[in-house]
Coordinates of C-alpha atoms in Angstrom, one line a residue:
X800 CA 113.0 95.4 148.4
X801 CA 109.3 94.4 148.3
X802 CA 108.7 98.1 146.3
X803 CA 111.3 96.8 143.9
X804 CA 109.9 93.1 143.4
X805 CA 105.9 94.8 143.1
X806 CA 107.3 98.1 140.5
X807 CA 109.3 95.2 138.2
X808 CA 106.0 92.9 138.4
X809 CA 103.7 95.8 137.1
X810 CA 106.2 97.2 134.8
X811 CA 106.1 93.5 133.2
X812 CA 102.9 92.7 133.2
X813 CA 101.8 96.6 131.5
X814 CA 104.6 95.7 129.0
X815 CA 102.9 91.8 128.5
X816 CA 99.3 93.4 128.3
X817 CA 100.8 96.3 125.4
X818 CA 102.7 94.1 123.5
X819 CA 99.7 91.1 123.2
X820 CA 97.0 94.3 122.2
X821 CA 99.9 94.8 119.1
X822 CA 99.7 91.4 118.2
X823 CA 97.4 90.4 115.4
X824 CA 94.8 87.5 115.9
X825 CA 93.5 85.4 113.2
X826 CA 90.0 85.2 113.5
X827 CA 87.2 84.0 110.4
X828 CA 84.7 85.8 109.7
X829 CA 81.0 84.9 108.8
X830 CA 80.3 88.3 107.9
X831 CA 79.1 88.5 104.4
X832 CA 79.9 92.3 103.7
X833 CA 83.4 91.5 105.1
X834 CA 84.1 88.7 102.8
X835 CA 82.9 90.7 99.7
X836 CA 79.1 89.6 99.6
X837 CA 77.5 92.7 98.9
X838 CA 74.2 92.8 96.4
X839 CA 71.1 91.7 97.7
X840 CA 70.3 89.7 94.3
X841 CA 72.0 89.0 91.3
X842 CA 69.7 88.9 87.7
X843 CA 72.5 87.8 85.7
X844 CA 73.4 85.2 87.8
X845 CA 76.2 85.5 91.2
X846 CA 77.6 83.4 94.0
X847 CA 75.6 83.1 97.6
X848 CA 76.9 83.7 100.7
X849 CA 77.0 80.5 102.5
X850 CA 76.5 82.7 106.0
X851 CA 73.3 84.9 104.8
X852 CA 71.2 86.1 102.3
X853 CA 73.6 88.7 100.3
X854 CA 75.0 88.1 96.8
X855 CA 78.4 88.5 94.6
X856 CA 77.2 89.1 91.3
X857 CA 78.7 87.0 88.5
X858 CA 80.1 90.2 86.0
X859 CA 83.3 91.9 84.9
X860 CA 83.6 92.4 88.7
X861 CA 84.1 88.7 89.7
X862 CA 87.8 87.6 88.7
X863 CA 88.6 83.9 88.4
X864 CA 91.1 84.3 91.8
X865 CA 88.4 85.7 93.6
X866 CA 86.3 82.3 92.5
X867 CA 89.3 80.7 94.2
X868 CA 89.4 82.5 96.8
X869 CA 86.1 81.6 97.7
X870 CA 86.4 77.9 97.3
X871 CA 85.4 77.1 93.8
X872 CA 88.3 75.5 92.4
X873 CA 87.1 72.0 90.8
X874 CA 85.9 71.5 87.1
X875 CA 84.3 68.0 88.0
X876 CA 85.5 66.4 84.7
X877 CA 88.1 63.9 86.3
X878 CA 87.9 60.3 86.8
X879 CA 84.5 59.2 88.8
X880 CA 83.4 62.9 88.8
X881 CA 79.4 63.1 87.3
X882 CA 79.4 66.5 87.4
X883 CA 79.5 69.5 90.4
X884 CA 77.0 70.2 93.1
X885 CA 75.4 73.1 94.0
X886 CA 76.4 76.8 92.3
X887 CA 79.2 77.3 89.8
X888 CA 81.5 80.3 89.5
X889 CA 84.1 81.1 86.9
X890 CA 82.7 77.6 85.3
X891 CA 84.1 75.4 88.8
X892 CA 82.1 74.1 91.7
X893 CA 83.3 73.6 95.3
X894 CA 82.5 70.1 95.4
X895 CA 81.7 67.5 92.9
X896 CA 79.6 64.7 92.7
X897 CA 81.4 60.9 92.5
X898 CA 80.1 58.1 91.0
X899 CA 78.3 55.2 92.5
X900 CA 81.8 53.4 93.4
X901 CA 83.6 56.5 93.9
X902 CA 83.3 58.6 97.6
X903 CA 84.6 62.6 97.7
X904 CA 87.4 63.2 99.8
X905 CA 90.3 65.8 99.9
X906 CA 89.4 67.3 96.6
X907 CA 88.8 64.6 94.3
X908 CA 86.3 61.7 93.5
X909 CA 88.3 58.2 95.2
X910 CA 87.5 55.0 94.3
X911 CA 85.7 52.8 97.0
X912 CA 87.0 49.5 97.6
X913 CA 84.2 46.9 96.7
X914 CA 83.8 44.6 99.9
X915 CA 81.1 42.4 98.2
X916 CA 80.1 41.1 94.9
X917 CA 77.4 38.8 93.5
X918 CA 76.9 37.5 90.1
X919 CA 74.4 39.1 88.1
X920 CA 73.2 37.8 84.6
X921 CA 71.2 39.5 81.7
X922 CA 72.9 42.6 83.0
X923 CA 72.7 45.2 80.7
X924 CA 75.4 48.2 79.6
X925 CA 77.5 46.5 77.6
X926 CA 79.7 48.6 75.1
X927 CA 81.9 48.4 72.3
X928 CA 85.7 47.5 73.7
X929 CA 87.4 47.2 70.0
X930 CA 88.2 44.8 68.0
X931 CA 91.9 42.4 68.9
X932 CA 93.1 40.3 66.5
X933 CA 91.6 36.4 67.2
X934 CA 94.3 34.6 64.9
X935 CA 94.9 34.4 61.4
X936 CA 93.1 36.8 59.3
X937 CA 90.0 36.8 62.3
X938 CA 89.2 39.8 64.2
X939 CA 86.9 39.5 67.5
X940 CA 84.6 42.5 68.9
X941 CA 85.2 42.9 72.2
X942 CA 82.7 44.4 74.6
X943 CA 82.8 45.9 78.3
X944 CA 80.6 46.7 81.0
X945 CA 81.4 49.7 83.4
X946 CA 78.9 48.1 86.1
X947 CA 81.1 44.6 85.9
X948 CA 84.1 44.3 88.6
X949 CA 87.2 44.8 87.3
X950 CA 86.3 45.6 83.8
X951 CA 85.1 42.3 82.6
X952 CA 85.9 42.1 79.2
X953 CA 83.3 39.8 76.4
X954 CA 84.2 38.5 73.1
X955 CA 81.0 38.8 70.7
X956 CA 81.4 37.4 67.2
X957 CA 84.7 37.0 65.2
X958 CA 84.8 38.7 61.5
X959 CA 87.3 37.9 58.7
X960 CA 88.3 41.4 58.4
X961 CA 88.8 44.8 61.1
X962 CA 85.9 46.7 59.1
X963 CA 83.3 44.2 59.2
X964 CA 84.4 43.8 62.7
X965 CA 84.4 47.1 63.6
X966 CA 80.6 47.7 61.9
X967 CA 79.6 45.3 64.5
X968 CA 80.0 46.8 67.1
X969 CA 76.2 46.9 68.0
X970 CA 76.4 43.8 68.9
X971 CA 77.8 44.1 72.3
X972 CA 74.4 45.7 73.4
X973 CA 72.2 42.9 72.7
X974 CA 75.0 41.0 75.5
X975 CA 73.2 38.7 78.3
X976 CA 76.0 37.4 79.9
X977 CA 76.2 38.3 83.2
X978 CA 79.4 39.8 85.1
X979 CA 80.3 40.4 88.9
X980 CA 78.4 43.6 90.2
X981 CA 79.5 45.0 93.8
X982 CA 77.1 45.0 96.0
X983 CA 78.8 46.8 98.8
X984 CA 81.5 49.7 98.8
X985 CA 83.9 50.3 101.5
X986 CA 85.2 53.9 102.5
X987 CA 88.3 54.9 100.3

């Protein structure tokens, strides 16, 4: 009985160790050959392994999927974006760079939440809003300042018709009002 018991153990634990050496196991590699990094520079231009000191080189042999593949998949043209950071490949970036009250995170630039503000005067960055109809035949420029919380919006100079208030547009950059600027940004 105890030969029976010890041959059915062994014959279940060879058959445990065979069938695990079958399974596949996910494991990432830092190797840059494996992952297709293969030129030791690139004249023309090409994607660096983040692991070494080999090279893709940006050519006829790059394909926009392998781009994505390899983590380059944002234009940086979307709200808060100023733009990407570090190399491009296929004309995308694998992160992008937010503006002052916006914070990267999963893929995109997210506005902060502004936890303080303070009034500021004489600030300048004003910019032509449009003209709005003031009432009658009158039409007011209205101006806007980007730095301004919650898009503060100025009324400079009323005209008696939408050209004349359209030429003067210029205006709204010789503003000095002030507006609410935040002065500290939470996490979005």
């Amino acid at each position: 009985m105890n030969k029976k018991y010890l041959l059915s153990s062994v014959t279940a634990g060879i058959a445990l160790l065979y069938a695990n050496q079958g399974m596949a196991q996910c494991v990432s590699t830092q190797d840059c050959a494996t992952l297709g990094y293969t030129e030791t520079s690139c004249p023309n231009g090409g994607v660096k392994c983040p692991f070494g000191n080999k090279w893709i080189c940006i050519s006829s042999e790059i394909t926009p999927e392998q781009c994505d593949k390899l983590g380059f998949k944002y234009t940086c043209s979307g709200t808060g974006m100023v733009g990407g950071l570090g190399q491009t490949c296929d004309g995308k970036y694998m992160i992008c760079n937010c503006s002052s009250n916006y914070a990267w995170k999963n893929g995109a630039c997210v506005e902060r939440p502004c936890l303080e503000s303070k009034n500021v005067y004489n600030l300048s960055g004003w910019k032509y809003a449009g003209c709005r109809p003031a009432g009658g035949s009158q039409y007011s420029v209205m101006c806007t300042n980007d730095r301004c919380v919650d898009g503060v919006m100025v009324e400079r100079g009323t005209y008696s018709t939408q050209a004349a208030c359209m030429a003067a547009q210029g205006s709204c950059g010789s503003i000095s009002d002030g507006c609410k600027v935040c002065t500290l940004y939470g996490d979005p």
